[in-house]
Amino acid sequence: MAVTNTKTKANPESVAWTLSEGSRRPLVQVLGPYGAPTPELIRLNVEEAQRVGVELRKLGCDVYVPHAASVYIETRLSEDEWLADSIAHLRRADAAVVLRGYQKSTGTRAE
């Protein structure tokens, strides 16, 4: 795949993706903490992952945010089943963005 990722000198935080003709947009998965002691903290984790996903889409990426796709799935699947699903998606991704706080997330570290 012909994708170039360059940081601009004017703003080192901005990332420009250049796709060669006929290539597909890079698929990026957002990884980061989901679980938390309270539903409010879970909601904040989901919102942060979604915010990053939106920014990636604005940069020209296709994005998978498991937090949003699987919100409250922990009530229906075991953590092992949910994690296996996320890892299967990650194997298809071209890249991953890891959110702050991943060090405390056993799921993110496993991914």
mmCIF file with all atom_site columns, C-alpha atoms in Angstrom:
data_model
loop_
_atom_site.group_PDB
_atom_site.id
_atom_site.type_symbol
_atom_site.label_atom_id
_atom_site.label_alt_id
_atom_site.label_comp_id
_atom_site.label_asym_id
_atom_site.label_entity_id
_atom_site.label_seq_id
_atom_site.pdbx_PDB_ins_code
_atom_site.Cartn_x
_atom_site.Cartn_y
_atom_site.Cartn_z
_atom_site.occupancy
_atom_site.B_iso_or_equiv
_atom_site.pdbx_formal_charge
_atom_site.auth_seq_id
_atom_site.auth_comp_id
_atom_site.auth_asym_id
_atom_site.auth_atom_id
_atom_site.pdbx_PDB_model_num
ATOM 1   C CA . MET A 1 1   ? 0.000   0.000   0.000  1.00 0.00 ? 1   MET A CA 1
ATOM 2   C CA . ALA A 1 2   ? 1.353   3.400   -0.890 1.00 0.00 ? 2   ALA A CA 1
ATOM 3   C CA . VAL A 1 3   ? 0.645   5.623   2.101  1.00 0.00 ? 3   VAL A CA 1
ATOM 4   C CA . THR A 1 4   ? 2.924   8.400   3.235  1.00 0.00 ? 4   THR A CA 1
ATOM 5   C CA . ASN A 1 5   ? 2.588   9.842   6.702  1.00 0.00 ? 5   ASN A CA 1
ATOM 6   C CA . THR A 1 6   ? 4.283   13.221  7.040  1.00 0.00 ? 6   THR A CA 1
ATOM 7   C CA . LYS A 1 7   ? 4.252   15.769  9.833  1.00 0.00 ? 7   LYS A CA 1
ATOM 8   C CA . THR A 1 8   ? 4.145   19.344  8.698  1.00 0.00 ? 8   THR A CA 1
ATOM 9   C CA . LYS A 1 9   ? 6.802   21.785  9.907  1.00 0.00 ? 9   LYS A CA 1
ATOM 10  C CA . ALA A 1 10  ? 4.201   24.433  10.716 1.00 0.00 ? 10  ALA A CA 1
ATOM 11  C CA . ASN A 1 11  ? 2.338   22.125  13.058 1.00 0.00 ? 11  ASN A CA 1
ATOM 12  C CA . PRO A 1 12  ? 4.181   18.949  14.087 1.00 0.00 ? 12  PRO A CA 1
ATOM 13  C CA . GLU A 1 13  ? 0.981   17.526  15.580 1.00 0.00 ? 13  GLU A CA 1
ATOM 14  C CA . SER A 1 14  ? -0.873  17.563  12.270 1.00 0.00 ? 14  SER A CA 1
ATOM 15  C CA . VAL A 1 15  ? -0.487  14.502  10.120 1.00 0.00 ? 15  VAL A CA 1
ATOM 16  C CA . ALA A 1 16  ? -1.025  14.464  6.380  1.00 0.00 ? 16  ALA A CA 1
ATOM 17  C CA . TRP A 1 17  ? -1.804  11.236  4.561  1.00 0.00 ? 17  TRP A CA 1
ATOM 18  C CA . THR A 1 18  ? -0.940  11.014  0.895  1.00 0.00 ? 18  THR A CA 1
ATOM 19  C CA . LEU A 1 19  ? -2.517  8.104   -0.968 1.00 0.00 ? 19  LEU A CA 1
ATOM 20  C CA . SER A 1 20  ? -1.251  7.066   -4.343 1.00 0.00 ? 20  SER A CA 1
ATOM 21  C CA . GLU A 1 21  ? -3.872  6.826   -7.054 1.00 0.00 ? 21  GLU A CA 1
ATOM 22  C CA . GLY A 1 22  ? -5.952  3.696   -6.713 1.00 0.00 ? 22  GLY A CA 1
ATOM 23  C CA . SER A 1 23  ? -4.916  2.924   -3.148 1.00 0.00 ? 23  SER A CA 1
ATOM 24  C CA . ARG A 1 24  ? -7.345  2.635   -0.305 1.00 0.00 ? 24  ARG A CA 1
ATOM 25  C CA . ARG A 1 25  ? -7.499  4.792   2.779  1.00 0.00 ? 25  ARG A CA 1
ATOM 26  C CA . PRO A 1 26  ? -5.547  3.408   5.754  1.00 0.00 ? 26  PRO A CA 1
ATOM 27  C CA . LEU A 1 27  ? -7.614  1.581   8.358  1.00 0.00 ? 27  LEU A CA 1
ATOM 28  C CA . VAL A 1 28  ? -6.709  2.738   11.860 1.00 0.00 ? 28  VAL A CA 1
ATOM 29  C CA . GLN A 1 29  ? -7.968  1.174   15.088 1.00 0.00 ? 29  GLN A CA 1
ATOM 30  C CA . VAL A 1 30  ? -8.230  3.251   18.254 1.00 0.00 ? 30  VAL A CA 1
ATOM 31  C CA . LEU A 1 31  ? -6.954  1.421   21.340 1.00 0.00 ? 31  LEU A CA 1
ATOM 32  C CA . GLY A 1 32  ? -7.311  2.591   24.909 1.00 0.00 ? 32  GLY A CA 1
ATOM 33  C CA . PRO A 1 33  ? -8.971  2.088   28.254 1.00 0.00 ? 33  PRO A CA 1
ATOM 34  C CA . TYR A 1 34  ? -12.631 1.117   28.203 1.00 0.00 ? 34  TYR A CA 1
ATOM 35  C CA . GLY A 1 35  ? -13.476 -0.342  31.593 1.00 0.00 ? 35  GLY A CA 1
ATOM 36  C CA . ALA A 1 36  ? -13.733 1.822   34.679 1.00 0.00 ? 36  ALA A CA 1
ATOM 37  C CA . PRO A 1 37  ? -15.199 1.667   38.180 1.00 0.00 ? 37  PRO A CA 1
ATOM 38  C CA . THR A 1 38  ? -18.327 3.643   37.257 1.00 0.00 ? 38  THR A CA 1
ATOM 39  C CA . PRO A 1 39  ? -20.620 3.955   34.231 1.00 0.00 ? 39  PRO A CA 1
ATOM 40  C CA . GLU A 1 40  ? -19.727 7.669   34.027 1.00 0.00 ? 40  GLU A CA 1
ATOM 41  C CA . LEU A 1 41  ? -16.012 6.881   33.702 1.00 0.00 ? 41  LEU A CA 1
ATOM 42  C CA . ILE A 1 42  ? -16.772 4.233   31.066 1.00 0.00 ? 42  ILE A CA 1
ATOM 43  C CA . ARG A 1 43  ? -18.757 6.886   29.165 1.00 0.00 ? 43  ARG A CA 1
ATOM 44  C CA . LEU A 1 44  ? -15.792 9.276   29.328 1.00 0.00 ? 44  LEU A CA 1
ATOM 45  C CA . ASN A 1 45  ? -13.454 6.566   27.985 1.00 0.00 ? 45  ASN A CA 1
ATOM 46  C CA . VAL A 1 46  ? -15.842 5.875   25.106 1.00 0.00 ? 46  VAL A CA 1
ATOM 47  C CA . GLU A 1 47  ? -16.182 9.584   24.323 1.00 0.00 ? 47  GLU A CA 1
ATOM 48  C CA . GLU A 1 48  ? -12.396 10.077  24.239 1.00 0.00 ? 48  GLU A CA 1
ATOM 49  C CA . ALA A 1 49  ? -11.953 7.124   21.870 1.00 0.00 ? 49  ALA A CA 1
ATOM 50  C CA . GLN A 1 50  ? -14.727 8.484   19.644 1.00 0.00 ? 50  GLN A CA 1
ATOM 51  C CA . ARG A 1 51  ? -13.153 11.968  19.646 1.00 0.00 ? 51  ARG A CA 1
ATOM 52  C CA . VAL A 1 52  ? -9.834  10.553  18.479 1.00 0.00 ? 52  VAL A CA 1
ATOM 53  C CA . GLY A 1 53  ? -11.623 8.438   15.876 1.00 0.00 ? 53  GLY A CA 1
ATOM 54  C CA . VAL A 1 54  ? -13.328 11.527  14.440 1.00 0.00 ? 54  VAL A CA 1
ATOM 55  C CA . GLU A 1 55  ? -9.987  13.346  14.212 1.00 0.00 ? 55  GLU A CA 1
ATOM 56  C CA . LEU A 1 56  ? -8.447  10.390  12.382 1.00 0.00 ? 56  LEU A CA 1
ATOM 57  C CA . ARG A 1 57  ? -11.350 10.351  9.939  1.00 0.00 ? 57  ARG A CA 1
ATOM 58  C CA . LYS A 1 58  ? -10.774 14.056  9.271  1.00 0.00 ? 58  LYS A CA 1
ATOM 59  C CA . LEU A 1 59  ? -7.182  13.154  8.376  1.00 0.00 ? 59  LEU A CA 1
ATOM 60  C CA . GLY A 1 60  ? -8.441  10.751  5.722  1.00 0.00 ? 60  GLY A CA 1
ATOM 61  C CA . CYS A 1 61  ? -8.355  7.441   7.565  1.00 0.00 ? 61  CYS A CA 1
ATOM 62  C CA . ASP A 1 62  ? -10.994 4.761   7.848  1.00 0.00 ? 62  ASP A CA 1
ATOM 63  C CA . VAL A 1 63  ? -11.414 4.183   11.565 1.00 0.00 ? 63  VAL A CA 1
ATOM 64  C CA . TYR A 1 64  ? -12.539 1.382   13.859 1.00 0.00 ? 64  TYR A CA 1
ATOM 65  C CA . VAL A 1 65  ? -13.290 2.378   17.465 1.00 0.00 ? 65  VAL A CA 1
ATOM 66  C CA . PRO A 1 66  ? -14.109 -0.777  19.424 1.00 0.00 ? 66  PRO A CA 1
ATOM 67  C CA . HIS A 1 67  ? -15.266 1.326   22.377 1.00 0.00 ? 67  HIS A CA 1
ATOM 68  C CA . ALA A 1 68  ? -18.134 2.711   20.312 1.00 0.00 ? 68  ALA A CA 1
ATOM 69  C CA . ALA A 1 69  ? -18.865 -0.475  18.388 1.00 0.00 ? 69  ALA A CA 1
ATOM 70  C CA . SER A 1 70  ? -19.084 -2.546  21.552 1.00 0.00 ? 70  SER A CA 1
ATOM 71  C CA . VAL A 1 71  ? -20.310 -0.192  24.248 1.00 0.00 ? 71  VAL A CA 1
ATOM 72  C CA . TYR A 1 72  ? -21.643 -2.194  27.194 1.00 0.00 ? 72  TYR A CA 1
ATOM 73  C CA . ILE A 1 73  ? -20.829 -5.454  25.448 1.00 0.00 ? 73  ILE A CA 1
ATOM 74  C CA . GLU A 1 74  ? -19.223 -6.609  28.691 1.00 0.00 ? 74  GLU A CA 1
ATOM 75  C CA . THR A 1 75  ? -22.757 -7.429  29.851 1.00 0.00 ? 75  THR A CA 1
ATOM 76  C CA . ARG A 1 76  ? -23.161 -9.906  26.974 1.00 0.00 ? 76  ARG A CA 1
ATOM 77  C CA . LEU A 1 77  ? -19.679 -11.332 26.352 1.00 0.00 ? 77  LEU A CA 1
ATOM 78  C CA . SER A 1 78  ? -16.798 -12.302 28.581 1.00 0.00 ? 78  SER A CA 1
ATOM 79  C CA . GLU A 1 79  ? -13.723 -10.084 28.548 1.00 0.00 ? 79  GLU A CA 1
ATOM 80  C CA . ASP A 1 80  ? -11.826 -12.839 26.690 1.00 0.00 ? 80  ASP A CA 1
ATOM 81  C CA . GLU A 1 81  ? -14.496 -12.979 23.948 1.00 0.00 ? 81  GLU A CA 1
ATOM 82  C CA . TRP A 1 82  ? -14.632 -9.196  23.609 1.00 0.00 ? 82  TRP A CA 1
ATOM 83  C CA . LEU A 1 83  ? -10.838 -8.936  23.495 1.00 0.00 ? 83  LEU A CA 1
ATOM 84  C CA . ALA A 1 84  ? -10.592 -11.697 20.853 1.00 0.00 ? 84  ALA A CA 1
ATOM 85  C CA . ASP A 1 85  ? -13.013 -9.729  18.669 1.00 0.00 ? 85  ASP A CA 1
ATOM 86  C CA . SER A 1 86  ? -10.989 -6.530  19.067 1.00 0.00 ? 86  SER A CA 1
ATOM 87  C CA . ILE A 1 87  ? -7.738  -8.338  18.242 1.00 0.00 ? 87  ILE A CA 1
ATOM 88  C CA . ALA A 1 88  ? -9.324  -9.838  15.114 1.00 0.00 ? 88  ALA A CA 1
ATOM 89  C CA . HIS A 1 89  ? -10.174 -6.316  13.935 1.00 0.00 ? 89  HIS A CA 1
ATOM 90  C CA . LEU A 1 90  ? -6.705  -5.083  14.877 1.00 0.00 ? 90  LEU A CA 1
ATOM 91  C CA . ARG A 1 91  ? -5.098  -7.724  12.635 1.00 0.00 ? 91  ARG A CA 1
ATOM 92  C CA . ARG A 1 92  ? -6.942  -6.153  9.674  1.00 0.00 ? 92  ARG A CA 1
ATOM 93  C CA . ALA A 1 93  ? -5.852  -2.617  10.556 1.00 0.00 ? 93  ALA A CA 1
ATOM 94  C CA . ASP A 1 94  ? -2.961  -0.813  8.907  1.00 0.00 ? 94  ASP A CA 1
ATOM 95  C CA . ALA A 1 95  ? -2.184  1.101   12.087 1.00 0.00 ? 95  ALA A CA 1
ATOM 96  C CA . ALA A 1 96  ? -3.340  1.689   15.637 1.00 0.00 ? 96  ALA A CA 1
ATOM 97  C CA . VAL A 1 97  ? -3.531  4.793   17.784 1.00 0.00 ? 97  VAL A CA 1
ATOM 98  C CA . VAL A 1 98  ? -3.087  4.159   21.494 1.00 0.00 ? 98  VAL A CA 1
ATOM 99  C CA . LEU A 1 99  ? -4.772  6.525   23.938 1.00 0.00 ? 99  LEU A CA 1
ATOM 100 C CA . ARG A 1 100 ? -3.396  7.879   27.198 1.00 0.00 ? 100 ARG A CA 1
ATOM 101 C CA . GLY A 1 101 ? -3.875  5.583   30.148 1.00 0.00 ? 101 GLY A CA 1
ATOM 102 C CA . TYR A 1 102 ? -3.264  2.387   28.164 1.00 0.00 ? 102 TYR A CA 1
ATOM 103 C CA . GLN A 1 103 ? -0.711  1.272   30.751 1.00 0.00 ? 103 GLN A CA 1
ATOM 104 C CA . LYS A 1 104 ? -3.533  0.682   33.240 1.00 0.00 ? 104 LYS A CA 1
ATOM 105 C CA . SER A 1 105 ? -5.702  -1.174  30.715 1.00 0.00 ? 105 SER A CA 1
ATOM 106 C CA . THR A 1 106 ? -5.149  -4.929  30.610 1.00 0.00 ? 106 THR A CA 1
ATOM 107 C CA . GLY A 1 107 ? -7.208  -5.116  27.400 1.00 0.00 ? 107 GLY A CA 1
ATOM 108 C CA . THR A 1 108 ? -5.183  -2.468  25.577 1.00 0.00 ? 108 THR A CA 1
ATOM 109 C CA . ARG A 1 109 ? -1.894  -4.017  26.683 1.00 0.00 ? 109 ARG A CA 1
ATOM 110 C CA . ALA A 1 110 ? -3.098  -7.407  25.403 1.00 0.00 ? 110 ALA A CA 1
ATOM 111 C CA . GLU A 1 111 ? -4.054  -5.902  22.049 1.00 0.00 ? 111 GLU A CA 1
#
